[in-house]
mmCIF file with all atom_site columns, N, CA and C in Angstrom:
data_model
loop_
_atom_site.group_PDB
_atom_site.id
_atom_site.type_symbol
_atom_site.label_atom_id
_atom_site.label_alt_id
_atom_site.label_comp_id
_atom_site.label_asym_id
_atom_site.label_entity_id
_atom_site.label_seq_id
_atom_site.pdbx_PDB_ins_code
_atom_site.Cartn_x
_atom_site.Cartn_y
_atom_site.Cartn_z
_atom_site.occupancy
_atom_site.B_iso_or_equiv
_atom_site.pdbx_formal_charge
_atom_site.auth_seq_id
_atom_site.auth_comp_id
_atom_site.auth_asym_id
_atom_site.auth_atom_id
_atom_site.pdbx_PDB_model_num
ATOM 1   N N  . MET Y 1 1  ? 128.673 94.788 181.153 1.00 79.00 ? 1  MET Y N  1
ATOM 2   C CA . MET Y 1 1  ? 128.569 94.399 179.763 1.00 79.00 ? 1  MET Y CA 1
ATOM 3   C C  . MET Y 1 1  ? 127.209 94.847 179.211 1.00 79.00 ? 1  MET Y C  1
ATOM 4   N N  . GLU Y 1 2  ? 127.200 95.304 177.994 1.00 91.00 ? 2  GLU Y N  1
ATOM 5   C CA . GLU Y 1 2  ? 125.992 95.810 177.357 1.00 91.00 ? 2  GLU Y CA 1
ATOM 6   C C  . GLU Y 1 2  ? 125.073 94.668 176.914 1.00 91.00 ? 2  GLU Y C  1
ATOM 7   N N  . ASN Y 1 3  ? 123.776 94.880 177.050 1.00 95.00 ? 3  ASN Y N  1
ATOM 8   C CA . ASN Y 1 3  ? 122.803 93.880 176.629 1.00 95.00 ? 3  ASN Y CA 1
ATOM 9   C C  . ASN Y 1 3  ? 122.692 93.821 175.110 1.00 95.00 ? 3  ASN Y C  1
ATOM 10  N N  . ARG Y 1 4  ? 122.370 92.640 174.610 1.00 95.00 ? 4  ARG Y N  1
ATOM 11  C CA . ARG Y 1 4  ? 122.100 92.415 173.193 1.00 95.00 ? 4  ARG Y CA 1
ATOM 12  C C  . ARG Y 1 4  ? 120.719 91.798 173.084 1.00 95.00 ? 4  ARG Y C  1
ATOM 13  N N  . ILE Y 1 5  ? 120.106 91.998 171.955 1.00 97.00 ? 5  ILE Y N  1
ATOM 14  C CA . ILE Y 1 5  ? 118.838 91.343 171.658 1.00 97.00 ? 5  ILE Y CA 1
ATOM 15  C C  . ILE Y 1 5  ? 119.144 90.185 170.727 1.00 97.00 ? 5  ILE Y C  1
ATOM 16  N N  . ALA Y 1 6  ? 118.554 89.034 171.027 1.00 98.00 ? 6  ALA Y N  1
ATOM 17  C CA . ALA Y 1 6  ? 118.817 87.843 170.224 1.00 98.00 ? 6  ALA Y CA 1
ATOM 18  C C  . ALA Y 1 6  ? 117.576 86.968 170.158 1.00 98.00 ? 6  ALA Y C  1
ATOM 19  N N  . LEU Y 1 7  ? 117.576 86.088 169.182 1.00 98.00 ? 7  LEU Y N  1
ATOM 20  C CA . LEU Y 1 7  ? 116.523 85.098 169.026 1.00 98.00 ? 7  LEU Y CA 1
ATOM 21  C C  . LEU Y 1 7  ? 117.187 83.726 169.054 1.00 98.00 ? 7  LEU Y C  1
ATOM 22  N N  . ILE Y 1 8  ? 116.720 82.878 169.955 1.00 98.00 ? 8  ILE Y N  1
ATOM 23  C CA . ILE Y 1 8  ? 117.242 81.511 170.035 1.00 98.00 ? 8  ILE Y CA 1
ATOM 24  C C  . ILE Y 1 8  ? 116.195 80.594 169.416 1.00 98.00 ? 8  ILE Y C  1
ATOM 25  N N  . GLY Y 1 9  ? 116.593 79.904 168.356 1.00 98.00 ? 9  GLY Y N  1
ATOM 26  C CA . GLY Y 1 9  ? 115.722 78.924 167.705 1.00 98.00 ? 9  GLY Y CA 1
ATOM 27  C C  . GLY Y 1 9  ? 116.036 77.552 168.256 1.00 98.00 ? 9  GLY Y C  1
ATOM 28  N N  . ILE Y 1 10 ? 115.008 76.843 168.694 1.00 98.00 ? 10 ILE Y N  1
ATOM 29  C CA . ILE Y 1 10 ? 115.194 75.543 169.353 1.00 98.00 ? 10 ILE Y CA 1
ATOM 30  C C  . ILE Y 1 10 ? 114.333 74.494 168.647 1.00 98.00 ? 10 ILE Y C  1
ATOM 31  N N  . ILE Y 1 11 ? 114.937 73.348 168.348 1.00 98.00 ? 11 ILE Y N  1
ATOM 32  C CA . ILE Y 1 11 ? 114.212 72.197 167.811 1.00 98.00 ? 11 ILE Y CA 1
ATOM 33  C C  . ILE Y 1 11 ? 114.318 71.077 168.841 1.00 98.00 ? 11 ILE Y C  1
ATOM 34  N N  . VAL Y 1 12 ? 113.169 70.569 169.268 1.00 98.00 ? 12 VAL Y N  1
ATOM 35  C CA . VAL Y 1 12 ? 113.134 69.495 170.259 1.00 98.00 ? 12 VAL Y CA 1
ATOM 36  C C  . VAL Y 1 12 ? 112.643 68.215 169.585 1.00 98.00 ? 12 VAL Y C  1
ATOM 37  N N  . LYS Y 1 13 ? 113.525 67.225 169.504 1.00 97.00 ? 13 LYS Y N  1
ATOM 38  C CA . LYS Y 1 13 ? 113.165 65.918 168.949 1.00 97.00 ? 13 LYS Y CA 1
ATOM 39  C C  . LYS Y 1 13 ? 112.878 64.901 170.043 1.00 97.00 ? 13 LYS Y C  1
ATOM 40  N N  . ASN Y 1 14 ? 113.494 65.094 171.203 1.00 96.00 ? 14 ASN Y N  1
ATOM 41  C CA . ASN Y 1 14 ? 113.348 64.159 172.322 1.00 96.00 ? 14 ASN Y CA 1
ATOM 42  C C  . ASN Y 1 14 ? 112.495 64.817 173.408 1.00 96.00 ? 14 ASN Y C  1
ATOM 43  N N  . THR Y 1 15 ? 111.237 64.400 173.510 1.00 93.00 ? 15 THR Y N  1
ATOM 44  C CA . THR Y 1 15 ? 110.332 65.015 174.491 1.00 93.00 ? 15 THR Y CA 1
ATOM 45  C C  . THR Y 1 15 ? 110.747 64.729 175.929 1.00 93.00 ? 15 THR Y C  1
ATOM 46  N N  . ASP Y 1 16 ? 111.615 63.750 176.144 1.00 96.00 ? 16 ASP Y N  1
ATOM 47  C CA . ASP Y 1 16 ? 112.121 63.491 177.495 1.00 96.00 ? 16 ASP Y CA 1
ATOM 48  C C  . ASP Y 1 16 ? 112.976 64.659 178.011 1.00 96.00 ? 16 ASP Y C  1
ATOM 49  N N  . SER Y 1 17 ? 113.444 65.523 177.107 1.00 97.00 ? 17 SER Y N  1
ATOM 50  C CA . SER Y 1 17 ? 114.281 66.663 177.499 1.00 97.00 ? 17 SER Y CA 1
ATOM 51  C C  . SER Y 1 17 ? 113.472 67.930 177.772 1.00 97.00 ? 17 SER Y C  1
ATOM 52  N N  . VAL Y 1 18 ? 112.154 67.880 177.588 1.00 95.00 ? 18 VAL Y N  1
ATOM 53  C CA . VAL Y 1 18 ? 111.327 69.079 177.733 1.00 95.00 ? 18 VAL Y CA 1
ATOM 54  C C  . VAL Y 1 18 ? 111.372 69.637 179.159 1.00 95.00 ? 18 VAL Y C  1
ATOM 55  N N  . GLU Y 1 19 ? 111.334 68.784 180.155 1.00 96.00 ? 19 GLU Y N  1
ATOM 56  C CA . GLU Y 1 19 ? 111.372 69.256 181.542 1.00 96.00 ? 19 GLU Y CA 1
ATOM 57  C C  . GLU Y 1 19 ? 112.673 70.009 181.832 1.00 96.00 ? 19 GLU Y C  1
ATOM 58  N N  . ALA Y 1 20 ? 113.789 69.463 181.385 1.00 98.00 ? 20 ALA Y N  1
ATOM 59  C CA . ALA Y 1 20 ? 115.080 70.128 181.582 1.00 98.00 ? 20 ALA Y CA 1
ATOM 60  C C  . ALA Y 1 20 ? 115.136 71.433 180.799 1.00 98.00 ? 20 ALA Y C  1
ATOM 61  N N  . LEU Y 1 21 ? 114.594 71.447 179.592 1.00 97.00 ? 21 LEU Y N  1
ATOM 62  C CA . LEU Y 1 21 ? 114.547 72.665 178.786 1.00 97.00 ? 21 LEU Y CA 1
ATOM 63  C C  . LEU Y 1 21 ? 113.741 73.745 179.496 1.00 97.00 ? 21 LEU Y C  1
ATOM 64  N N  . ASN Y 1 22 ? 112.576 73.391 179.990 1.00 96.00 ? 22 ASN Y N  1
ATOM 65  C CA . ASN Y 1 22 ? 111.763 74.360 180.717 1.00 96.00 ? 22 ASN Y CA 1
ATOM 66  C C  . ASN Y 1 22 ? 112.476 74.887 181.967 1.00 96.00 ? 22 ASN Y C  1
ATOM 67  N N  . GLY Y 1 23 ? 113.259 74.030 182.608 1.00 97.00 ? 23 GLY Y N  1
ATOM 68  C CA . GLY Y 1 23 ? 114.047 74.460 183.758 1.00 97.00 ? 23 GLY Y CA 1
ATOM 69  C C  . GLY Y 1 23 ? 115.077 75.517 183.380 1.00 97.00 ? 23 GLY Y C  1
ATOM 70  N N  . ILE Y 1 24 ? 115.737 75.328 182.247 1.00 98.00 ? 24 ILE Y N  1
ATOM 71  C CA . ILE Y 1 24 ? 116.723 76.305 181.771 1.00 98.00 ? 24 ILE Y CA 1
ATOM 72  C C  . ILE Y 1 24 ? 116.026 77.616 181.422 1.00 98.00 ? 24 ILE Y C  1
ATOM 73  N N  . LEU Y 1 25 ? 114.893 77.528 180.718 1.00 97.00 ? 25 LEU Y N  1
ATOM 74  C CA . LEU Y 1 25 ? 114.160 78.743 180.358 1.00 97.00 ? 25 LEU Y CA 1
ATOM 75  C C  . LEU Y 1 25 ? 113.700 79.488 181.613 1.00 97.00 ? 25 LEU Y C  1
ATOM 76  N N  . HIS Y 1 26 ? 113.296 78.755 182.631 1.00 97.00 ? 26 HIS Y N  1
ATOM 77  C CA . HIS Y 1 26 ? 112.896 79.383 183.893 1.00 97.00 ? 26 HIS Y CA 1
ATOM 78  C C  . HIS Y 1 26 ? 114.094 80.064 184.569 1.00 97.00 ? 26 HIS Y C  1
ATOM 79  N N  . GLU Y 1 27 ? 115.238 79.390 184.531 1.00 97.00 ? 27 GLU Y N  1
ATOM 80  C CA . GLU Y 1 27 ? 116.463 79.938 185.133 1.00 97.00 ? 27 GLU Y CA 1
ATOM 81  C C  . GLU Y 1 27 ? 116.823 81.297 184.523 1.00 97.00 ? 27 GLU Y C  1
ATOM 82  N N  . TYR Y 1 28 ? 116.611 81.448 183.216 1.00 97.00 ? 28 TYR Y N  1
ATOM 83  C CA . TYR Y 1 28 ? 116.952 82.684 182.513 1.00 97.00 ? 28 TYR Y CA 1
ATOM 84  C C  . TYR Y 1 28 ? 115.717 83.548 182.236 1.00 97.00 ? 28 TYR Y C  1
ATOM 85  N N  . GLY Y 1 29 ? 114.645 83.296 182.938 1.00 96.00 ? 29 GLY Y N  1
ATOM 86  C CA . GLY Y 1 29 ? 113.376 83.968 182.700 1.00 96.00 ? 29 GLY Y CA 1
ATOM 87  C C  . GLY Y 1 29 ? 113.429 85.485 182.758 1.00 96.00 ? 29 GLY Y C  1
ATOM 88  N N  . SER Y 1 30 ? 114.299 86.025 183.589 1.00 97.00 ? 30 SER Y N  1
ATOM 89  C CA . SER Y 1 30 ? 114.375 87.486 183.715 1.00 97.00 ? 30 SER Y CA 1
ATOM 90  C C  . SER Y 1 30 ? 114.929 88.146 182.446 1.00 97.00 ? 30 SER Y C  1
ATOM 91  N N  . HIS Y 1 31 ? 115.548 87.350 181.564 1.00 98.00 ? 31 HIS Y N  1
ATOM 92  C CA . HIS Y 1 31 ? 116.123 87.875 180.324 1.00 98.00 ? 31 HIS Y CA 1
ATOM 93  C C  . HIS Y 1 31 ? 115.231 87.605 179.117 1.00 98.00 ? 31 HIS Y C  1
ATOM 94  N N  . ILE Y 1 32 ? 114.185 86.817 179.295 1.00 98.00 ? 32 ILE Y N  1
ATOM 95  C CA . ILE Y 1 32 ? 113.335 86.424 178.175 1.00 98.00 ? 32 ILE Y CA 1
ATOM 96  C C  . ILE Y 1 32 ? 112.271 87.485 177.920 1.00 98.00 ? 32 ILE Y C  1
ATOM 97  N N  . ILE Y 1 33 ? 112.220 87.958 176.676 1.00 97.00 ? 33 ILE Y N  1
ATOM 98  C CA . ILE Y 1 33 ? 111.214 88.929 176.252 1.00 97.00 ? 33 ILE Y CA 1
ATOM 99  C C  . ILE Y 1 33 ? 109.914 88.186 175.941 1.00 97.00 ? 33 ILE Y C  1
ATOM 100 N N  . GLY Y 1 34 ? 110.031 87.067 175.247 1.00 97.00 ? 34 GLY Y N  1
ATOM 101 C CA . GLY Y 1 34 ? 108.868 86.271 174.886 1.00 97.00 ? 34 GLY Y CA 1
ATOM 102 C C  . GLY Y 1 34 ? 109.288 84.970 174.233 1.00 97.00 ? 34 GLY Y C  1
ATOM 103 N N  . ARG Y 1 35 ? 108.342 84.046 174.148 1.00 96.00 ? 35 ARG Y N  1
ATOM 104 C CA . ARG Y 1 35 ? 108.646 82.762 173.518 1.00 96.00 ? 35 ARG Y CA 1
ATOM 105 C C  . ARG Y 1 35 ? 107.412 82.245 172.804 1.00 96.00 ? 35 ARG Y C  1
ATOM 106 N N  . MET Y 1 36 ? 107.645 81.456 171.767 1.00 97.00 ? 36 MET Y N  1
ATOM 107 C CA . MET Y 1 36 ? 106.558 80.867 171.003 1.00 97.00 ? 36 MET Y CA 1
ATOM 108 C C  . MET Y 1 36 ? 106.942 79.428 170.680 1.00 97.00 ? 36 MET Y C  1
ATOM 109 N N  . GLY Y 1 37 ? 106.018 78.525 170.912 1.00 96.00 ? 37 GLY Y N  1
ATOM 110 C CA . GLY Y 1 37 ? 106.257 77.128 170.607 1.00 96.00 ? 37 GLY Y CA 1
ATOM 111 C C  . GLY Y 1 37 ? 105.247 76.614 169.590 1.00 96.00 ? 37 GLY Y C  1
ATOM 112 N N  . VAL Y 1 38 ? 105.746 75.823 168.647 1.00 97.00 ? 38 VAL Y N  1
ATOM 113 C CA . VAL Y 1 38 ? 104.890 75.251 167.610 1.00 97.00 ? 38 VAL Y CA 1
ATOM 114 C C  . VAL Y 1 38 ? 105.141 73.746 167.559 1.00 97.00 ? 38 VAL Y C  1
ATOM 115 N N  . PRO Y 1 39 ? 104.144 72.946 167.919 1.00 96.00 ? 39 PRO Y N  1
ATOM 116 C CA . PRO Y 1 39 ? 104.311 71.502 167.772 1.00 96.00 ? 39 PRO Y CA 1
ATOM 117 C C  . PRO Y 1 39 ? 104.097 71.105 166.314 1.00 96.00 ? 39 PRO Y C  1
ATOM 118 N N  . TYR Y 1 40 ? 105.041 70.361 165.772 1.00 97.00 ? 40 TYR Y N  1
ATOM 119 C CA . TYR Y 1 40 ? 104.933 69.875 164.396 1.00 97.00 ? 40 TYR Y CA 1
ATOM 120 C C  . TYR Y 1 40 ? 104.739 68.370 164.495 1.00 97.00 ? 40 TYR Y C  1
ATOM 121 N N  . ARG Y 1 41 ? 103.505 67.973 164.727 1.00 94.00 ? 41 ARG Y N  1
ATOM 122 C CA . ARG Y 1 41 ? 103.182 66.576 165.017 1.00 94.00 ? 41 ARG Y CA 1
ATOM 123 C C  . ARG Y 1 41 ? 103.537 65.622 163.880 1.00 94.00 ? 41 ARG Y C  1
ATOM 124 N N  . GLU Y 1 42 ? 103.368 66.075 162.641 1.00 96.00 ? 42 GLU Y N  1
ATOM 125 C CA . GLU Y 1 42 ? 103.662 65.210 161.489 1.00 96.00 ? 42 GLU Y CA 1
ATOM 126 C C  . GLU Y 1 42 ? 105.125 64.768 161.458 1.00 96.00 ? 42 GLU Y C  1
ATOM 127 N N  . LYS Y 1 43 ? 106.008 65.594 162.005 1.00 95.00 ? 43 LYS Y N  1
ATOM 128 C CA . LYS Y 1 43 ? 107.445 65.279 162.037 1.00 95.00 ? 43 LYS Y CA 1
ATOM 129 C C  . LYS Y 1 43 ? 107.923 64.913 163.437 1.00 95.00 ? 43 LYS Y C  1
ATOM 130 N N  . SER Y 1 44 ? 107.008 64.899 164.413 1.00 94.00 ? 44 SER Y N  1
ATOM 131 C CA . SER Y 1 44 ? 107.337 64.558 165.807 1.00 94.00 ? 44 SER Y CA 1
ATOM 132 C C  . SER Y 1 44 ? 108.433 65.437 166.393 1.00 94.00 ? 44 SER Y C  1
ATOM 133 N N  . VAL Y 1 45 ? 108.347 66.750 166.118 1.00 96.00 ? 45 VAL Y N  1
ATOM 134 C CA . VAL Y 1 45 ? 109.279 67.710 166.711 1.00 96.00 ? 45 VAL Y CA 1
ATOM 135 C C  . VAL Y 1 45 ? 108.496 68.906 167.235 1.00 96.00 ? 45 VAL Y C  1
ATOM 136 N N  . ASN Y 1 46 ? 109.124 69.638 168.112 1.00 97.00 ? 46 ASN Y N  1
ATOM 137 C CA . ASN Y 1 46 ? 108.582 70.907 168.600 1.00 97.00 ? 46 ASN Y CA 1
ATOM 138 C C  . ASN Y 1 46 ? 109.574 71.999 168.226 1.00 97.00 ? 46 ASN Y C  1
ATOM 139 N N  . ILE Y 1 47 ? 109.048 73.108 167.731 1.00 98.00 ? 47 ILE Y N  1
ATOM 140 C CA . ILE Y 1 47 ? 109.865 74.233 167.309 1.00 98.00 ? 47 ILE Y CA 1
ATOM 141 C C  . ILE Y 1 47 ? 109.568 75.394 168.261 1.00 98.00 ? 47 ILE Y C  1
ATOM 142 N N  . ILE Y 1 48 ? 110.621 75.920 168.878 1.00 98.00 ? 48 ILE Y N  1
ATOM 143 C CA . ILE Y 1 48 ? 110.450 76.977 169.874 1.00 98.00 ? 48 ILE Y CA 1
ATOM 144 C C  . ILE Y 1 48 ? 111.361 78.143 169.508 1.00 98.00 ? 48 ILE Y C  1
ATOM 145 N N  . SER Y 1 49 ? 110.820 79.348 169.567 1.00 98.00 ? 49 SER Y N  1
ATOM 146 C CA . SER Y 1 49 ? 111.650 80.543 169.408 1.00 98.00 ? 49 SER Y CA 1
ATOM 147 C C  . SER Y 1 49 ? 111.575 81.340 170.708 1.00 98.00 ? 49 SER Y C  1
ATOM 148 N N  . VAL Y 1 50 ? 112.730 81.817 171.147 1.00 98.00 ? 50 VAL Y N  1
ATOM 149 C CA . VAL Y 1 50 ? 112.825 82.562 172.398 1.00 98.00 ? 50 VAL Y CA 1
ATOM 150 C C  . VAL Y 1 50 ? 113.558 83.875 172.122 1.00 98.00 ? 50 VAL Y C  1
ATOM 151 N N  . ALA Y 1 51 ? 112.878 84.988 172.350 1.00 98.00 ? 51 ALA Y N  1
ATOM 152 C CA . ALA Y 1 51 ? 113.495 86.305 172.205 1.00 98.00 ? 51 ALA Y CA 1
ATOM 153 C C  . ALA Y 1 51 ? 114.075 86.715 173.551 1.00 98.00 ? 51 ALA Y C  1
ATOM 154 N N  . VAL Y 1 52 ? 115.334 87.164 173.547 1.00 98.00 ? 52 VAL Y N  1
ATOM 155 C CA . VAL Y 1 52 ? 116.011 87.519 174.792 1.00 98.00 ? 52 VAL Y CA 1
ATOM 156 C C  . VAL Y 1 52 ? 116.687 88.882 174.685 1.00 98.00 ? 52 VAL Y C  1
ATOM 157 N N  . ASP Y 1 53 ? 116.865 89.510 175.830 1.00 97.00 ? 53 ASP Y N  1
ATOM 158 C CA . ASP Y 1 53 ? 117.583 90.775 175.967 1.00 97.00 ? 53 ASP Y CA 1
ATOM 159 C C  . ASP Y 1 53 ? 118.502 90.596 177.165 1.00 97.00 ? 53 ASP Y C  1
ATOM 160 N N  . ALA Y 1 54 ? 119.795 90.391 176.888 1.00 97.00 ? 54 ALA Y N  1
ATOM 161 C CA . ALA Y 1 54 ? 120.748 90.055 177.952 1.00 97.00 ? 54 ALA Y CA 1
ATOM 162 C C  . ALA Y 1 54 ? 122.168 90.296 177.463 1.00 97.00 ? 54 ALA Y C  1
ATOM 163 N N  . PRO Y 1 55 ? 123.144 90.298 178.382 1.00 96.00 ? 55 PRO Y N  1
ATOM 164 C CA . PRO Y 1 55 ? 124.538 90.348 177.963 1.00 96.00 ? 55 PRO Y CA 1
ATOM 165 C C  . PRO Y 1 55 ? 124.863 89.126 177.092 1.00 96.00 ? 55 PRO Y C  1
ATOM 166 N N  . GLU Y 1 56 ? 125.764 89.313 176.156 1.00 94.00 ? 56 GLU Y N  1
ATOM 167 C CA . GLU Y 1 56 ? 126.089 88.242 175.204 1.00 94.00 ? 56 GLU Y CA 1
ATOM 168 C C  . GLU Y 1 56 ? 126.546 86.961 175.898 1.00 94.00 ? 56 GLU Y C  1
ATOM 169 N N  . ASP Y 1 57 ? 127.312 87.075 176.974 1.00 96.00 ? 57 ASP Y N  1
ATOM 170 C CA . ASP Y 1 57 ? 127.777 85.872 177.657 1.00 96.00 ? 57 ASP Y CA 1
ATOM 171 C C  . ASP Y 1 57 ? 126.627 85.104 178.298 1.00 96.00 ? 57 ASP Y C  1
ATOM 172 N N  . VAL Y 1 58 ? 125.601 85.810 178.766 1.00 97.00 ? 58 VAL Y N  1
ATOM 173 C CA . VAL Y 1 58 ? 124.423 85.158 179.346 1.00 97.00 ? 58 VAL Y CA 1
ATOM 174 C C  . VAL Y 1 58 ? 123.643 84.425 178.247 1.00 97.00 ? 58 VAL Y C  1
ATOM 175 N N  . ILE Y 1 59 ? 123.485 85.083 177.098 1.00 97.00 ? 59 ILE Y N  1
ATOM 176 C CA . ILE Y 1 59 ? 122.788 84.456 175.969 1.00 97.00 ? 59 ILE Y CA 1
ATOM 177 C C  . ILE Y 1 59 ? 123.541 83.206 175.510 1.00 97.00 ? 59 ILE Y C  1
ATOM 178 N N  . ASN Y 1 60 ? 124.860 83.311 175.408 1.00 96.00 ? 60 ASN Y N  1
ATOM 179 C CA . ASN Y 1 60 ? 125.669 82.163 174.991 1.00 96.00 ? 60 ASN Y CA 1
ATOM 180 C C  . ASN Y 1 60 ? 125.567 81.014 175.985 1.00 96.00 ? 60 ASN Y C  1
ATOM 181 N N  . ALA Y 1 61 ? 125.567 81.330 177.273 1.00 97.00 ? 61 ALA Y N  1
ATOM 182 C CA . ALA Y 1 61 ? 125.454 80.290 178.303 1.00 97.00 ? 61 ALA Y CA 1
ATOM 183 C C  . ALA Y 1 61 ? 124.105 79.588 178.214 1.00 97.00 ? 61 ALA Y C  1
ATOM 184 N N  . MET Y 1 62 ? 123.057 80.365 178.051 1.00 97.00 ? 62 MET Y N  1
ATOM 185 C CA . MET Y 1 62 ? 121.710 79.799 177.941 1.00 97.00 ? 62 MET Y CA 1
ATOM 186 C C  . MET Y 1 62 ? 121.596 78.903 176.713 1.00 97.00 ? 62 MET Y C  1
ATOM 187 N N  . SER Y 1 63 ? 122.026 79.397 175.569 1.00 96.00 ? 63 SER Y N  1
ATOM 188 C CA . SER Y 1 63 ? 121.963 78.625 174.332 1.00 96.00 ? 63 SER Y CA 1
ATOM 189 C C  . SER Y 1 63 ? 122.820 77.363 174.426 1.00 96.00 ? 63 SER Y C  1
ATOM 190 N N  . GLY Y 1 64 ? 123.977 77.482 175.046 1.00 96.00 ? 64 GLY Y N  1
ATOM 191 C CA . GLY Y 1 64 ? 124.858 76.328 175.207 1.00 96.00 ? 64 GLY Y CA 1
ATOM 192 C C  . GLY Y 1 64 ? 124.244 75.245 176.073 1.00 96.00 ? 64 GLY Y C  1
ATOM 193 N N  . LYS Y 1 65 ? 123.620 75.643 177.175 1.00 97.00 ? 65 LYS Y N  1
ATOM 194 C CA . LYS Y 1 65 ? 122.960 74.665 178.048 1.00 97.00 ? 65 LYS Y CA 1
ATOM 195 C C  . LYS Y 1 65 ? 121.820 73.969 177.316 1.00 97.00 ? 65 LYS Y C  1
ATOM 196 N N  . ILE Y 1 66 ? 121.061 74.738 176.547 1.00 97.00 ? 66 ILE Y N  1
ATOM 197 C CA . ILE Y 1 66 ? 119.943 74.159 175.798 1.00 97.00 ? 66 ILE Y CA 1
ATOM 198 C C  . ILE Y 1 66 ? 120.465 73.163 174.761 1.00 97.00 ? 66 ILE Y C  1
ATOM 199 N N  . GLY Y 1 67 ? 121.508 73.548 174.043 1.00 95.00 ? 67 GLY Y N  1
ATOM 200 C CA . GLY Y 1 67 ? 122.070 72.695 172.997 1.00 95.00 ? 67 GLY Y CA 1
ATOM 201 C C  . GLY Y 1 67 ? 122.693 71.407 173.499 1.00 95.00 ? 67 GLY Y C  1
ATOM 202 N N  . LYS Y 1 68 ? 123.032 71.348 174.784 1.00 97.00 ? 68 LYS Y N  1
ATOM 203 C CA . LYS Y 1 68 ? 123.619 70.132 175.357 1.00 97.00 ? 68 LYS Y CA 1
ATOM 204 C C  . LYS Y 1 68 ? 122.571 69.092 175.743 1.00 97.00 ? 68 LYS Y C  1
ATOM 205 N N  . LEU Y 1 69 ? 121.300 69.477 175.737 1.00 98.00 ? 69 LEU Y N  1
ATOM 206 C CA . LEU Y 1 69 ? 120.237 68.531 176.096 1.00 98.00 ? 69 LEU Y CA 1
ATOM 207 C C  . LEU Y 1 69 ? 120.100 67.469 175.002 1.00 98.00 ? 69 LEU Y C  1
ATOM 208 N N  . ASP Y 1 70 ? 119.786 66.265 175.413 1.00 97.00 ? 70 ASP Y N  1
ATOM 209 C CA . ASP Y 1 70 ? 119.648 65.150 174.476 1.00 97.00 ? 70 ASP Y CA 1
ATOM 210 C C  . ASP Y 1 70 ? 118.463 65.384 173.538 1.00 97.00 ? 70 ASP Y C  1
ATOM 211 N N  . GLY Y 1 71 ? 118.719 65.328 172.238 1.00 97.00 ? 71 GLY Y N  1
ATOM 212 C CA . GLY Y 1 71 ? 117.651 65.477 171.262 1.00 97.00 ? 71 GLY Y CA 1
ATOM 213 C C  . GLY Y 1 71 ? 117.152 66.892 171.091 1.00 97.00 ? 71 GLY Y C  1
ATOM 214 N N  . VAL Y 1 72 ? 117.971 67.874 171.488 1.00 98.00 ? 72 VAL Y N  1
ATOM 215 C CA . VAL Y 1 72 ? 117.596 69.286 171.376 1.00 98.00 ? 72 VAL Y CA 1
ATOM 216 C C  . VAL Y 1 72 ? 118.724 70.025 170.664 1.00 98.00 ? 72 VAL Y C  1
ATOM 217 N N  . SER Y 1 73 ? 118.366 70.866 169.697 1.00 97.00 ? 73 SER Y N  1
ATOM 218 C CA . SER Y 1 73 ? 119.373 71.709 169.057 1.00 97.00 ? 73 SER Y CA 1
ATOM 219 C C  . SER Y 1 73 ? 118.947 73.158 169.190 1.00 97.00 ? 73 SER Y C  1
ATOM 220 N N  . ALA Y 1 74 ? 119.931 74.058 169.253 1.00 97.00 ? 74 ALA Y N  1
ATOM 221 C CA . ALA Y 1 74 ? 119.652 75.478 169.434 1.00 97.00 ? 74 ALA Y CA 1
ATOM 222 C C  . ALA Y 1 74 ? 120.655 76.303 168.623 1.00 97.00 ? 74 ALA Y C  1
ATOM 223 N N  . LYS Y 1 75 ? 120.150 77.330 167.993 1.00 97.00 ? 75 LYS Y N  1
ATOM 224 C CA . LYS Y 1 75 ? 120.985 78.290 167.254 1.00 97.00 ? 75 LYS Y CA 1
ATOM 225 C C  . LYS Y 1 75 ? 120.541 79.686 167.653 1.00 97.00 ? 75 LYS Y C  1
ATOM 226 N N  . THR Y 1 76 ? 121.504 80.599 167.728 1.00 97.00 ? 76 THR Y N  1
ATOM 227 C CA . THR Y 1 76 ? 121.221 81.957 168.173 1.00 97.00 ? 76 THR Y CA 1
ATOM 228 C C  . THR Y 1 76 ? 121.530 82.950 167.069 1.00 97.00 ? 76 THR Y C  1
ATOM 229 N N  . VAL Y 1 77 ? 120.616 83.899 166.886 1.00 97.00 ? 77 VAL Y N  1
ATOM 230 C CA . VAL Y 1 77 ? 120.791 84.982 165.930 1.00 97.00 ? 77 VAL Y CA 1
ATOM 231 C C  . VAL Y 1 77 ? 120.767 86.280 166.739 1.00 97.00 ? 77 VAL Y C  1
ATOM 232 N N  . TYR Y 1 78 ? 121.785 87.133 166.515 1.00 96.00 ? 78 TYR Y N  1
ATOM 233 C CA . TYR Y 1 78 ? 121.881 88.396 167.245 1.00 96.00 ? 78 TYR Y CA 1
ATOM 234 C C  . TYR Y 1 78 ? 121.453 89.565 166.379 1.00 96.00 ? 78 TYR Y C  1
ATOM 235 N N  . GLU Y 1 79 ? 120.975 90.604 167.056 1.00 92.00 ? 79 GLU Y N  1
ATOM 236 C CA . GLU Y 1 79 ? 120.682 91.863 166.362 1.00 92.00 ? 79 GLU Y CA 1
ATOM 237 C C  . GLU Y 1 79 ? 121.969 92.352 165.722 1.00 92.00 ? 79 GLU Y C  1
ATOM 238 N N  . THR Y 1 80 ? 121.841 93.124 164.673 1.00 80.00 ? 80 THR Y N  1
ATOM 239 C CA . THR Y 1 80 ? 123.041 93.701 164.075 1.00 80.00 ? 80 THR Y CA 1
ATOM 240 C C  . THR Y 1 80 ? 123.479 94.882 164.914 1.00 80.00 ? 80 THR Y C  1
ATOM 241 N N  . ALA Y 1 81 ? 124.766 95.044 165.034 1.00 65.00 ? 81 ALA Y N  1
ATOM 242 C CA . ALA Y 1 81 ? 125.309 96.112 165.886 1.00 65.00 ? 81 ALA Y CA 1
ATOM 243 C C  . ALA Y 1 81 ? 125.257 97.454 165.199 1.00 65.00 ? 81 ALA Y C  1
#
């Protein structure tokens, strides 16, 4: 399967899920191009963007696992074909 480039936007409201989130990011580390995290203390959330280069099914699996974490939401944007 051909690789796609995508950006996964993550909002973390529940800091208890951060350890599990980091575990997922580590699991897919070979596909991650880069990541940036911004703590938004005034709203008590963390905003994370993760750039990936991987087959679409791998990206979907990663995003799905992240989105299942308590207090965490994730949306994926793909490069245009």
